[in-house]
mmCIF file of N, CA and C in Angstrom:
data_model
loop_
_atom_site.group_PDB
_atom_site.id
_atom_site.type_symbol
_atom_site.label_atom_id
_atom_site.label_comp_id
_atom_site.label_asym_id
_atom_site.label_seq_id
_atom_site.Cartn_x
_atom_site.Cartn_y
_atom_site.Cartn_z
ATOM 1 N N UNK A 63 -21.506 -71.094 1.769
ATOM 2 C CA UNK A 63 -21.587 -70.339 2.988
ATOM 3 C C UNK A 63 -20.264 -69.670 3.309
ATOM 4 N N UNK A 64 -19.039 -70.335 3.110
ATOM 5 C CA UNK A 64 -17.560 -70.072 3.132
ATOM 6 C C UNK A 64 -17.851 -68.607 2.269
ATOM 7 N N UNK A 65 -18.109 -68.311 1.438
ATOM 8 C CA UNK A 65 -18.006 -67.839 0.076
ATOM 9 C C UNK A 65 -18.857 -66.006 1.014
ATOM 10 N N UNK A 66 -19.951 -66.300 1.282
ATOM 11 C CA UNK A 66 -20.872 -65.455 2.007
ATOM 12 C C UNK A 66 -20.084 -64.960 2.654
ATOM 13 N N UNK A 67 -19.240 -65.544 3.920
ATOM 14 C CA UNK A 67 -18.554 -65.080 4.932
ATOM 15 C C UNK A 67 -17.455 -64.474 4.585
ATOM 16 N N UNK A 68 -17.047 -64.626 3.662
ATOM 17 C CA UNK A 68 -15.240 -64.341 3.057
ATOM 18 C C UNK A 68 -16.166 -62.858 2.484
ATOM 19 N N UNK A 69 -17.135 -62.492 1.403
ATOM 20 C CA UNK A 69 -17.552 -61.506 1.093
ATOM 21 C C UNK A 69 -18.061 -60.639 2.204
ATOM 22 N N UNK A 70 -18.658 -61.205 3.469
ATOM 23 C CA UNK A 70 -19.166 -60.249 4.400
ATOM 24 C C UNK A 70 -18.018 -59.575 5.233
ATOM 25 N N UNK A 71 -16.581 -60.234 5.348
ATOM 26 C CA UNK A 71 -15.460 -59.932 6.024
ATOM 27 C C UNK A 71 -15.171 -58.869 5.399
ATOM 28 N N UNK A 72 -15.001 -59.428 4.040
ATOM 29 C CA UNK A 72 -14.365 -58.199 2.552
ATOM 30 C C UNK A 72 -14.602 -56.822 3.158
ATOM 31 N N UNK A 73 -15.812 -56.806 2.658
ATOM 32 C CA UNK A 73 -17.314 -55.558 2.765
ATOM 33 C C UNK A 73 -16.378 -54.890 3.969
ATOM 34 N N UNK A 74 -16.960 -55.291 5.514
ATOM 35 C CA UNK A 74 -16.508 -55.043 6.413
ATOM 36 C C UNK A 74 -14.980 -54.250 6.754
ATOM 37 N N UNK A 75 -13.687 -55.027 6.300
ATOM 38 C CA UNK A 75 -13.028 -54.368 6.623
ATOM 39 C C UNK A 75 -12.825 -53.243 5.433
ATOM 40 N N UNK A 76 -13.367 -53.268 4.462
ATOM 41 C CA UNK A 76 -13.473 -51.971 3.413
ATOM 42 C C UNK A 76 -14.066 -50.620 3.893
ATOM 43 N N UNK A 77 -15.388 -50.978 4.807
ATOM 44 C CA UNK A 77 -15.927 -49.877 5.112
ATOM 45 C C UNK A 77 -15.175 -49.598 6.282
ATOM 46 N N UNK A 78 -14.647 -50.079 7.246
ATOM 47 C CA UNK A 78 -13.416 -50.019 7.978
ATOM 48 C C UNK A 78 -12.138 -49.132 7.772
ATOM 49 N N UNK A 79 -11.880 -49.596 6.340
ATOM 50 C CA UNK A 79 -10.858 -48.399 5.843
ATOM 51 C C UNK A 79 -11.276 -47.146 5.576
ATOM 52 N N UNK A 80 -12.570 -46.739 5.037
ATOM 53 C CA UNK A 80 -13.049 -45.756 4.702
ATOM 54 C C UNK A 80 -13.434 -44.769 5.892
ATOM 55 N N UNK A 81 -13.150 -45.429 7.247
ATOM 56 C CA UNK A 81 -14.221 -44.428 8.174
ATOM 57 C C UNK A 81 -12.497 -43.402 8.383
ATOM 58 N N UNK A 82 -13.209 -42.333 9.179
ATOM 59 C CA UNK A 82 -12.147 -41.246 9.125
ATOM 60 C C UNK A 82 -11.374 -41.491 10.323
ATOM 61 N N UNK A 83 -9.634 -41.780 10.564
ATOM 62 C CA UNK A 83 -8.823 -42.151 11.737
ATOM 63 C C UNK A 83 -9.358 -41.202 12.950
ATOM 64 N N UNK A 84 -9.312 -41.758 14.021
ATOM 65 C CA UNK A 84 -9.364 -40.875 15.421
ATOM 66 C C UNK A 84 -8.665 -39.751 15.631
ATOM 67 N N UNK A 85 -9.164 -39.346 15.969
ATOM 68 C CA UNK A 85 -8.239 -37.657 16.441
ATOM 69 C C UNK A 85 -7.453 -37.941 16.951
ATOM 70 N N UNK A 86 -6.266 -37.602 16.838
ATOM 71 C CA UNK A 86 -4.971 -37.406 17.561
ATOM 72 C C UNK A 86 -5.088 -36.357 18.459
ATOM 73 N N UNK A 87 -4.337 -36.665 19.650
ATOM 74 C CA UNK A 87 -4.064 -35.711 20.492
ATOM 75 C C UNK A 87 -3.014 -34.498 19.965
ATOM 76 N N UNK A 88 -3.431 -33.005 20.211
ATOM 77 C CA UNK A 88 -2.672 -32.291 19.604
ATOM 78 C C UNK A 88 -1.126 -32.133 20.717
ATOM 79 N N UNK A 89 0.041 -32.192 20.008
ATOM 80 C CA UNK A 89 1.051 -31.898 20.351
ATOM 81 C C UNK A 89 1.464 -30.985 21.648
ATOM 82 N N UNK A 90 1.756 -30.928 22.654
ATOM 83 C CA UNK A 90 2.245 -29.962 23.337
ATOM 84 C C UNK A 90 3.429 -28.783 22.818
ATOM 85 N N UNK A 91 3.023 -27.626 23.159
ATOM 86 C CA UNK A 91 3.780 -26.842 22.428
ATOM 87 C C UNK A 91 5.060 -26.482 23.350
ATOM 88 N N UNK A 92 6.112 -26.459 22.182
ATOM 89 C CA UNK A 92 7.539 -25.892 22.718
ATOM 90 C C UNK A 92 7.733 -25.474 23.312
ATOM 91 N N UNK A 93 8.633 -24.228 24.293
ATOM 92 C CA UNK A 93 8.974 -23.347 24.158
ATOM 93 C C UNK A 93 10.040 -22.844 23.007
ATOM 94 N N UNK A 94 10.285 -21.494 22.681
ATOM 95 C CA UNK A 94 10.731 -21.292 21.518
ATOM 96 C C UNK A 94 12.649 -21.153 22.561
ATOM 97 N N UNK A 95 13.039 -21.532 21.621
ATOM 98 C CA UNK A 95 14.938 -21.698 21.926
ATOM 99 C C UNK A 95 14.950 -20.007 21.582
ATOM 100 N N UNK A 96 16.001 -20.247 22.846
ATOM 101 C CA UNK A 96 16.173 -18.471 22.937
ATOM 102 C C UNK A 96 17.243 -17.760 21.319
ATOM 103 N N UNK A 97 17.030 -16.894 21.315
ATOM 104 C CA UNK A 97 17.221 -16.181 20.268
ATOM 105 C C UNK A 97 18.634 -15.253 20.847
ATOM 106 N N UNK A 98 19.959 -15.709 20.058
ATOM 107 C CA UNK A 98 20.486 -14.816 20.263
ATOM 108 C C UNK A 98 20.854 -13.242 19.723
ATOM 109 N N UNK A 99 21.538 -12.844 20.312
ATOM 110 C CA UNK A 99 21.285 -10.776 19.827
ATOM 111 C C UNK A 99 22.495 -10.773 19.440
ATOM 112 N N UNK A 100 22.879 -10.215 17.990
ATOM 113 C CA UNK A 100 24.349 -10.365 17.412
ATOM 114 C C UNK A 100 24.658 -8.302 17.391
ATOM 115 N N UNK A 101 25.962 -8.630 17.743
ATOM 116 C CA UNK A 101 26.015 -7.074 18.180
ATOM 117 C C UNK A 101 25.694 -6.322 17.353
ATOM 118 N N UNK A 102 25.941 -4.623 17.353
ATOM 119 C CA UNK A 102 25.028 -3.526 16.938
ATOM 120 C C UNK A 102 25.704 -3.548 15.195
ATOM 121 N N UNK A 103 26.755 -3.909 14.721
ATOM 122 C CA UNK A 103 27.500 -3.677 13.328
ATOM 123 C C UNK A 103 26.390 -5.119 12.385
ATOM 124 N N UNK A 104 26.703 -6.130 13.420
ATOM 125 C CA UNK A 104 25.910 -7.360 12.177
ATOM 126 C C UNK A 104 24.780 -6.876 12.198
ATOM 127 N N UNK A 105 23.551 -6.326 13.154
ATOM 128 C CA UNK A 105 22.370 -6.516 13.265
ATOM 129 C C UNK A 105 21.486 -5.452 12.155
ATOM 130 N N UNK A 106 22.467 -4.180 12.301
ATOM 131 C CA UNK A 106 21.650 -3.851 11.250
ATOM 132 C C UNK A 106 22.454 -4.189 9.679
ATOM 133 N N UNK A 107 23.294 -5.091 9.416
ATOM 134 C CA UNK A 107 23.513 -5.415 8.083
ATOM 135 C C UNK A 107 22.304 -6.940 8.280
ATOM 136 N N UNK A 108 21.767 -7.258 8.890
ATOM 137 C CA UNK A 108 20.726 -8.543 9.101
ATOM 138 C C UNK A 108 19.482 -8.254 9.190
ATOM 139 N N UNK A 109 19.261 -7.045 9.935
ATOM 140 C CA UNK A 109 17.776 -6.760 9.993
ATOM 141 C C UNK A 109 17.041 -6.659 9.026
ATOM 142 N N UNK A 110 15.859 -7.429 9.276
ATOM 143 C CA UNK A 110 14.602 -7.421 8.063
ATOM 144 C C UNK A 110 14.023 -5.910 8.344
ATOM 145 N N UNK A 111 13.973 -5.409 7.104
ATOM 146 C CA UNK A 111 13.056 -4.111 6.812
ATOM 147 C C UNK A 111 12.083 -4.394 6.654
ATOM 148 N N UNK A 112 11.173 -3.791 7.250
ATOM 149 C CA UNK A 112 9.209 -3.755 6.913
ATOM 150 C C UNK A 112 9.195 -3.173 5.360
ATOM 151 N N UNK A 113 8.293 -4.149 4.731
ATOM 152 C CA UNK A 113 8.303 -3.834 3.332
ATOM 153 C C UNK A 113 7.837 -2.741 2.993
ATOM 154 N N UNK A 114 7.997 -1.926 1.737
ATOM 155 C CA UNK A 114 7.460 -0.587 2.293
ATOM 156 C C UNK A 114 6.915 -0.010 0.621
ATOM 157 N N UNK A 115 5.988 0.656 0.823
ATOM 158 C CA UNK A 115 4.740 0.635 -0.517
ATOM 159 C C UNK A 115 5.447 1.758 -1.353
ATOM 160 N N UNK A 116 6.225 1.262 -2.861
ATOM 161 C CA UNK A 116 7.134 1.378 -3.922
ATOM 162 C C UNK A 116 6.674 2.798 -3.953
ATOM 163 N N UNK A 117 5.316 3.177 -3.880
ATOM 164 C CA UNK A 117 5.024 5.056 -3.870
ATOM 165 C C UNK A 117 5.589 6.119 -2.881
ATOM 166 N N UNK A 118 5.559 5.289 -1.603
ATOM 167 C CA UNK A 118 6.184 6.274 -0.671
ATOM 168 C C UNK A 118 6.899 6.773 -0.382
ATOM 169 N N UNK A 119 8.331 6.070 -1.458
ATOM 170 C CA UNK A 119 9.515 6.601 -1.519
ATOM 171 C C UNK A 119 9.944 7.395 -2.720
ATOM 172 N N UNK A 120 8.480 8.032 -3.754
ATOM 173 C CA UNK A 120 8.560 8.607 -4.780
ATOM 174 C C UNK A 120 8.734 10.248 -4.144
ATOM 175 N N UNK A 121 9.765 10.751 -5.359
ATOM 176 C CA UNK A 121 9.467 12.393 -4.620
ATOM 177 C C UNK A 121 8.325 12.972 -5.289
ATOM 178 N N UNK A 122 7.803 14.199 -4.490
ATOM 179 C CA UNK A 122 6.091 14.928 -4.537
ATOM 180 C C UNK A 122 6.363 15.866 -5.651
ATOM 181 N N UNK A 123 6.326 15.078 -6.742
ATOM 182 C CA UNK A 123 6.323 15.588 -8.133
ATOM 183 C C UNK A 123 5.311 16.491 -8.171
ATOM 184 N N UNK A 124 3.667 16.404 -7.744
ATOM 185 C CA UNK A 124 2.673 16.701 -7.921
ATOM 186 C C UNK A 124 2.200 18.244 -6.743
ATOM 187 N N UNK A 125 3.068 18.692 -5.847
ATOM 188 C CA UNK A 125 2.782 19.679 -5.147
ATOM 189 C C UNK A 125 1.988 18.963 -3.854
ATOM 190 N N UNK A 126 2.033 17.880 -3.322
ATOM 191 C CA UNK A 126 0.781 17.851 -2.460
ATOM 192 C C UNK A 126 1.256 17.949 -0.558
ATOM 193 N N UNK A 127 2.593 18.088 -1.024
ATOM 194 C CA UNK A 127 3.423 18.253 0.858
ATOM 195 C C UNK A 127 2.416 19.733 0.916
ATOM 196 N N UNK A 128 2.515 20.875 0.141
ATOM 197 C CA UNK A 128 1.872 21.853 0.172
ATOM 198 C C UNK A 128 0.556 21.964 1.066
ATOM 199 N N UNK A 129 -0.044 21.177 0.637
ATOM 200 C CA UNK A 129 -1.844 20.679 0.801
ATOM 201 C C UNK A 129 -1.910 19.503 1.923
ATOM 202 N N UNK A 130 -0.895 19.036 2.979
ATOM 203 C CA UNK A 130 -1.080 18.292 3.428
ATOM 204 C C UNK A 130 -1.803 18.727 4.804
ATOM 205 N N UNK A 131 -2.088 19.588 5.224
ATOM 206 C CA UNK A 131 -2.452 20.420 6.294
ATOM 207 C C UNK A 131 -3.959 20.297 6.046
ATOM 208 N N UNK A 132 -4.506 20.471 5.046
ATOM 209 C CA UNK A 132 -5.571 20.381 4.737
ATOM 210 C C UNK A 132 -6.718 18.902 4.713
ATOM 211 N N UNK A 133 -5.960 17.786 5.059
ATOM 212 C CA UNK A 133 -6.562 16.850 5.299
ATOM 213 C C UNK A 133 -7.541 16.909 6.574
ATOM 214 N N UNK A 134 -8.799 15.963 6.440
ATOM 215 C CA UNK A 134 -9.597 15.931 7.343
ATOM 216 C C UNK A 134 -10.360 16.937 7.453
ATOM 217 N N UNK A 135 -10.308 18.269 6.426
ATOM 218 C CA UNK A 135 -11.096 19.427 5.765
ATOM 219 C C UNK A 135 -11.987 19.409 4.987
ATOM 220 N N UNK A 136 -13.143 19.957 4.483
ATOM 221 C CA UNK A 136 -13.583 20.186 3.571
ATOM 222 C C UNK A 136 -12.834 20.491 1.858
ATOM 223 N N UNK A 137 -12.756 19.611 1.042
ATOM 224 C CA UNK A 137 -12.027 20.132 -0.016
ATOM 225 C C UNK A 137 -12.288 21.564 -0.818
ATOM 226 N N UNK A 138 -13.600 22.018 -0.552
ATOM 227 C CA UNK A 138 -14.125 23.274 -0.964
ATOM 228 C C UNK A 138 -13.006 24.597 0.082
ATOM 229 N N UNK A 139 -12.794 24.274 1.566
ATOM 230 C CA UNK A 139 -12.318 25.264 1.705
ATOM 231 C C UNK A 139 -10.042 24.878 1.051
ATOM 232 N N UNK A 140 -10.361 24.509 0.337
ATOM 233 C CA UNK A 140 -8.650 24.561 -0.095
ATOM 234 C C UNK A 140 -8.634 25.770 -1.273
ATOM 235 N N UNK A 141 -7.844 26.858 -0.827
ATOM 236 C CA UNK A 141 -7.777 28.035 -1.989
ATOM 237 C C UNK A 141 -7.593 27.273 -3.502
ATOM 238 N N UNK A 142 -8.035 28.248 -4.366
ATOM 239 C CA UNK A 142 -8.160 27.471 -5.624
ATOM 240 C C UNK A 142 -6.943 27.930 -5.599
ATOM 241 N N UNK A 143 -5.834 28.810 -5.493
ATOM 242 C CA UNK A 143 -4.861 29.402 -5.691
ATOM 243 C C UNK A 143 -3.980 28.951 -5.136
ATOM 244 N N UNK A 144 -3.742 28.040 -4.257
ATOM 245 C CA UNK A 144 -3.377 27.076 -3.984
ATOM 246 C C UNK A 144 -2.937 25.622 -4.038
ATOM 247 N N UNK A 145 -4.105 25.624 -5.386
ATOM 248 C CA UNK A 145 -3.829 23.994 -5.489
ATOM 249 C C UNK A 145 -3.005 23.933 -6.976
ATOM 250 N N UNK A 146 -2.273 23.201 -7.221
ATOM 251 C CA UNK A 146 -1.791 22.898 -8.484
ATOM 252 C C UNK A 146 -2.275 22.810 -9.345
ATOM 253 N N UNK A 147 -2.006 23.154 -11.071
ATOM 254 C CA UNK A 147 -2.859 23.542 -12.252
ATOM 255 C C UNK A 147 -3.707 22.685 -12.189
ATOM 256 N N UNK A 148 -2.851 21.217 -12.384
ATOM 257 C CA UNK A 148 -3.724 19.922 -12.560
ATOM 258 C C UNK A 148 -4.018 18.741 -11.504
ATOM 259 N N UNK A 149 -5.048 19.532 -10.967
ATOM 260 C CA UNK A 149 -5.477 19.159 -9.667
ATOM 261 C C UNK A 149 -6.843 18.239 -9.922
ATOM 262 N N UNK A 150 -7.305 17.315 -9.296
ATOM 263 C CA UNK A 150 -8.488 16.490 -9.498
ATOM 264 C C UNK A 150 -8.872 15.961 -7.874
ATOM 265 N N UNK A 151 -10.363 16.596 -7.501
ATOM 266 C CA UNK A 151 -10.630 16.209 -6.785
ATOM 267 C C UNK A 151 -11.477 14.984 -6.825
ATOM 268 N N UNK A 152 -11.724 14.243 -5.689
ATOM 269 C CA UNK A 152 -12.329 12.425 -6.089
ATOM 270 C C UNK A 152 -12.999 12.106 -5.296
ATOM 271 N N UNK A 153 -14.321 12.371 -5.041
ATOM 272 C CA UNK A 153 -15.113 11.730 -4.465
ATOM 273 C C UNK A 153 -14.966 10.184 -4.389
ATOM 274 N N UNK A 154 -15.493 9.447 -3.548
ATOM 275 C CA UNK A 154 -15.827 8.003 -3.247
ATOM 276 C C UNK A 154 -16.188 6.903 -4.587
ATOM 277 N N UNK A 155 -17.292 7.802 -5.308
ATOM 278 C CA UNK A 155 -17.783 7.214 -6.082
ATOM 279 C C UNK A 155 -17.628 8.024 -7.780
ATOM 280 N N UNK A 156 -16.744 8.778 -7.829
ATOM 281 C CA UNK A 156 -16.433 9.244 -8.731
ATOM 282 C C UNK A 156 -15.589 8.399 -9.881
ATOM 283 N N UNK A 157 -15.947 8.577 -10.906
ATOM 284 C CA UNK A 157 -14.995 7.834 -12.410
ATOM 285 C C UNK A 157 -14.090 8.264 -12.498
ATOM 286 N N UNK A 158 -12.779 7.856 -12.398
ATOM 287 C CA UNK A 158 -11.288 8.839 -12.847
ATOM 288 C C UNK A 158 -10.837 7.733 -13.875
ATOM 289 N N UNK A 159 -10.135 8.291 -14.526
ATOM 290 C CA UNK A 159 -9.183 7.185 -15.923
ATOM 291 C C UNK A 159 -8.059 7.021 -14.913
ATOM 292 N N UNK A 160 -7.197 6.090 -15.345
ATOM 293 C CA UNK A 160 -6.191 5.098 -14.644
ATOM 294 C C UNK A 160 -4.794 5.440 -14.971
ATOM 295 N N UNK A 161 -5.197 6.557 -16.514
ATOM 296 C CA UNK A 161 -3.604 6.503 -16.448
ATOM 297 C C UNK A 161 -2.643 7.283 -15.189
ATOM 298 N N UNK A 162 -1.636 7.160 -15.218
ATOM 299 C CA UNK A 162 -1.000 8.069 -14.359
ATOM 300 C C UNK A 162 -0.214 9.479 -14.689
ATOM 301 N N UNK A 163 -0.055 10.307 -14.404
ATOM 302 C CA UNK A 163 0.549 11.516 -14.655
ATOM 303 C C UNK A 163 0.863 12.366 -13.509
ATOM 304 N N UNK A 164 2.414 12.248 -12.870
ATOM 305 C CA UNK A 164 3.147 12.450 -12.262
ATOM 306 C C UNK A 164 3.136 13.410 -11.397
ATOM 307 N N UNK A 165 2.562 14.314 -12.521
ATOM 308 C CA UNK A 165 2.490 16.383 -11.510
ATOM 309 C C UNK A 165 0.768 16.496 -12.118
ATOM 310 N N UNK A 166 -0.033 15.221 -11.869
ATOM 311 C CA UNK A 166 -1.589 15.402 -11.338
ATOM 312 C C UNK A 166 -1.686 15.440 -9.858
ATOM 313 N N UNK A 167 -2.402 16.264 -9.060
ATOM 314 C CA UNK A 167 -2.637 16.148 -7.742
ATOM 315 C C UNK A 167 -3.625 15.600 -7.763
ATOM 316 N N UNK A 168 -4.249 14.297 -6.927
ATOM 317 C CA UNK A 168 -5.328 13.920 -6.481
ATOM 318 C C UNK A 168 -5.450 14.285 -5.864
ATOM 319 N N UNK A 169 -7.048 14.660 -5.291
ATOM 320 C CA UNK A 169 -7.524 14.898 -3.652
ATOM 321 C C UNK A 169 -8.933 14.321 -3.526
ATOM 322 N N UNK A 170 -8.043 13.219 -2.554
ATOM 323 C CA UNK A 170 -9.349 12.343 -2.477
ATOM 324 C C UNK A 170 -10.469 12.688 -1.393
ATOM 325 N N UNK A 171 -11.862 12.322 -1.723
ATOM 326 C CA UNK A 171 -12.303 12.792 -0.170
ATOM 327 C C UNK A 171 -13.369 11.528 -0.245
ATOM 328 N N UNK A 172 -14.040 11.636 1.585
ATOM 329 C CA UNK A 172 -15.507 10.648 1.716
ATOM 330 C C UNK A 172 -16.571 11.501 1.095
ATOM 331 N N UNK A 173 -17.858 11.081 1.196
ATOM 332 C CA UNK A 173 -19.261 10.894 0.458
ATOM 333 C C UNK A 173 -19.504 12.676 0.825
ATOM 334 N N UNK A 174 -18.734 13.384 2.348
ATOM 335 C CA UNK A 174 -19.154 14.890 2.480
ATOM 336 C C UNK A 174 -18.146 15.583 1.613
ATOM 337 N N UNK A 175 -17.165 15.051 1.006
ATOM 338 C CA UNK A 175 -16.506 15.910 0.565
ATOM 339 C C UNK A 175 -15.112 16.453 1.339
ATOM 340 N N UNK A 176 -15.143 15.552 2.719
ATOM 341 C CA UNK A 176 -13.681 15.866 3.749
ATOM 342 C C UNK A 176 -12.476 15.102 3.009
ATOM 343 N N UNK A 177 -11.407 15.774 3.119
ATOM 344 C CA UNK A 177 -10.172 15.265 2.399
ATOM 345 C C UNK A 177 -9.909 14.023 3.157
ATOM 346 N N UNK A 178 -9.320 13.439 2.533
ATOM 347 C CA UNK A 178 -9.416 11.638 3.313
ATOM 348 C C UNK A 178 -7.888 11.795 3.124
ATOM 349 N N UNK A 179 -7.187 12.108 1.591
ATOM 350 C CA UNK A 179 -5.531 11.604 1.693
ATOM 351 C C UNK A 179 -5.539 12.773 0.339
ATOM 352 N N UNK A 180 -3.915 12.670 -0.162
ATOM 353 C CA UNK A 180 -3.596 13.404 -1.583
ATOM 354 C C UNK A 180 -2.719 12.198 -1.887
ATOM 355 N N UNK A 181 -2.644 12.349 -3.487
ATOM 356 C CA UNK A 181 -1.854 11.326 -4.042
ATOM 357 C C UNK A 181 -1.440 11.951 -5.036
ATOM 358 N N UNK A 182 0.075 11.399 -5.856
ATOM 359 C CA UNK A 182 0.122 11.893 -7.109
ATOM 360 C C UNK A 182 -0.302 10.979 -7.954
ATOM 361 N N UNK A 183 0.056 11.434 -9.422
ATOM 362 C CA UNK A 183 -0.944 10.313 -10.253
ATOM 363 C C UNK A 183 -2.110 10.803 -11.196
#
């Protein structure tokens, strides 16, 4: 009977360990410690720059400052005489190859055909 009871204790505090601890009460939050302002010479040798997308600082190899007026247009009305030799317009759902080539103008547009952006490439 000793033997029964010592195994029914066992059992017991096993499934005991297994159940999941009580919720803790969540923490009260800080306030944040004030931040000091280091004058105008350190701050901008300290300031974090917003990261900034490695293309945007490429120069417009491809002609498209030209054509930028034309966004939010119909790509049909952009003079053909106007656009650069190697120009490719891009529908939504259109196939283009991946390579890149520098003085290609893209002109991308939505499903009517309105210029959405230009890219080189």
């Amino acid at each position: 009977m000793k033997m029964r009871a010592g195994l029914i204790l066992g059992f017991a505090l096993m499934a005991g360990a297994c159940s999941a601890p009580a919720p803790e009460a969540a923490p009260e939050a800080a306030e944040p410690a004030p931040v000091e302002t280091p004058d105008a010479a350190t701050e901008t040798e300290t300031a974090v720059q917003p990261e900034m997308n490695p293309l945007d600082g490429m120069e417009d190899s491809c002609g498209m400052a030209a054509l930028e007026s034309y966004i939010g247009m119909a790509a049909s009305e952009i003079p053909e005489a106007e656009m650069p030799e190697n120009t490719r317009v891009v529908g939504p759902d259109d196939q283009v190859t991946m390579d890149y080539v520098p003085t290609r103008l893209n002109v991308l547009t939505d499903a009517e055909g309105v210029v959405l952006s230009l890219k080189c490439g």
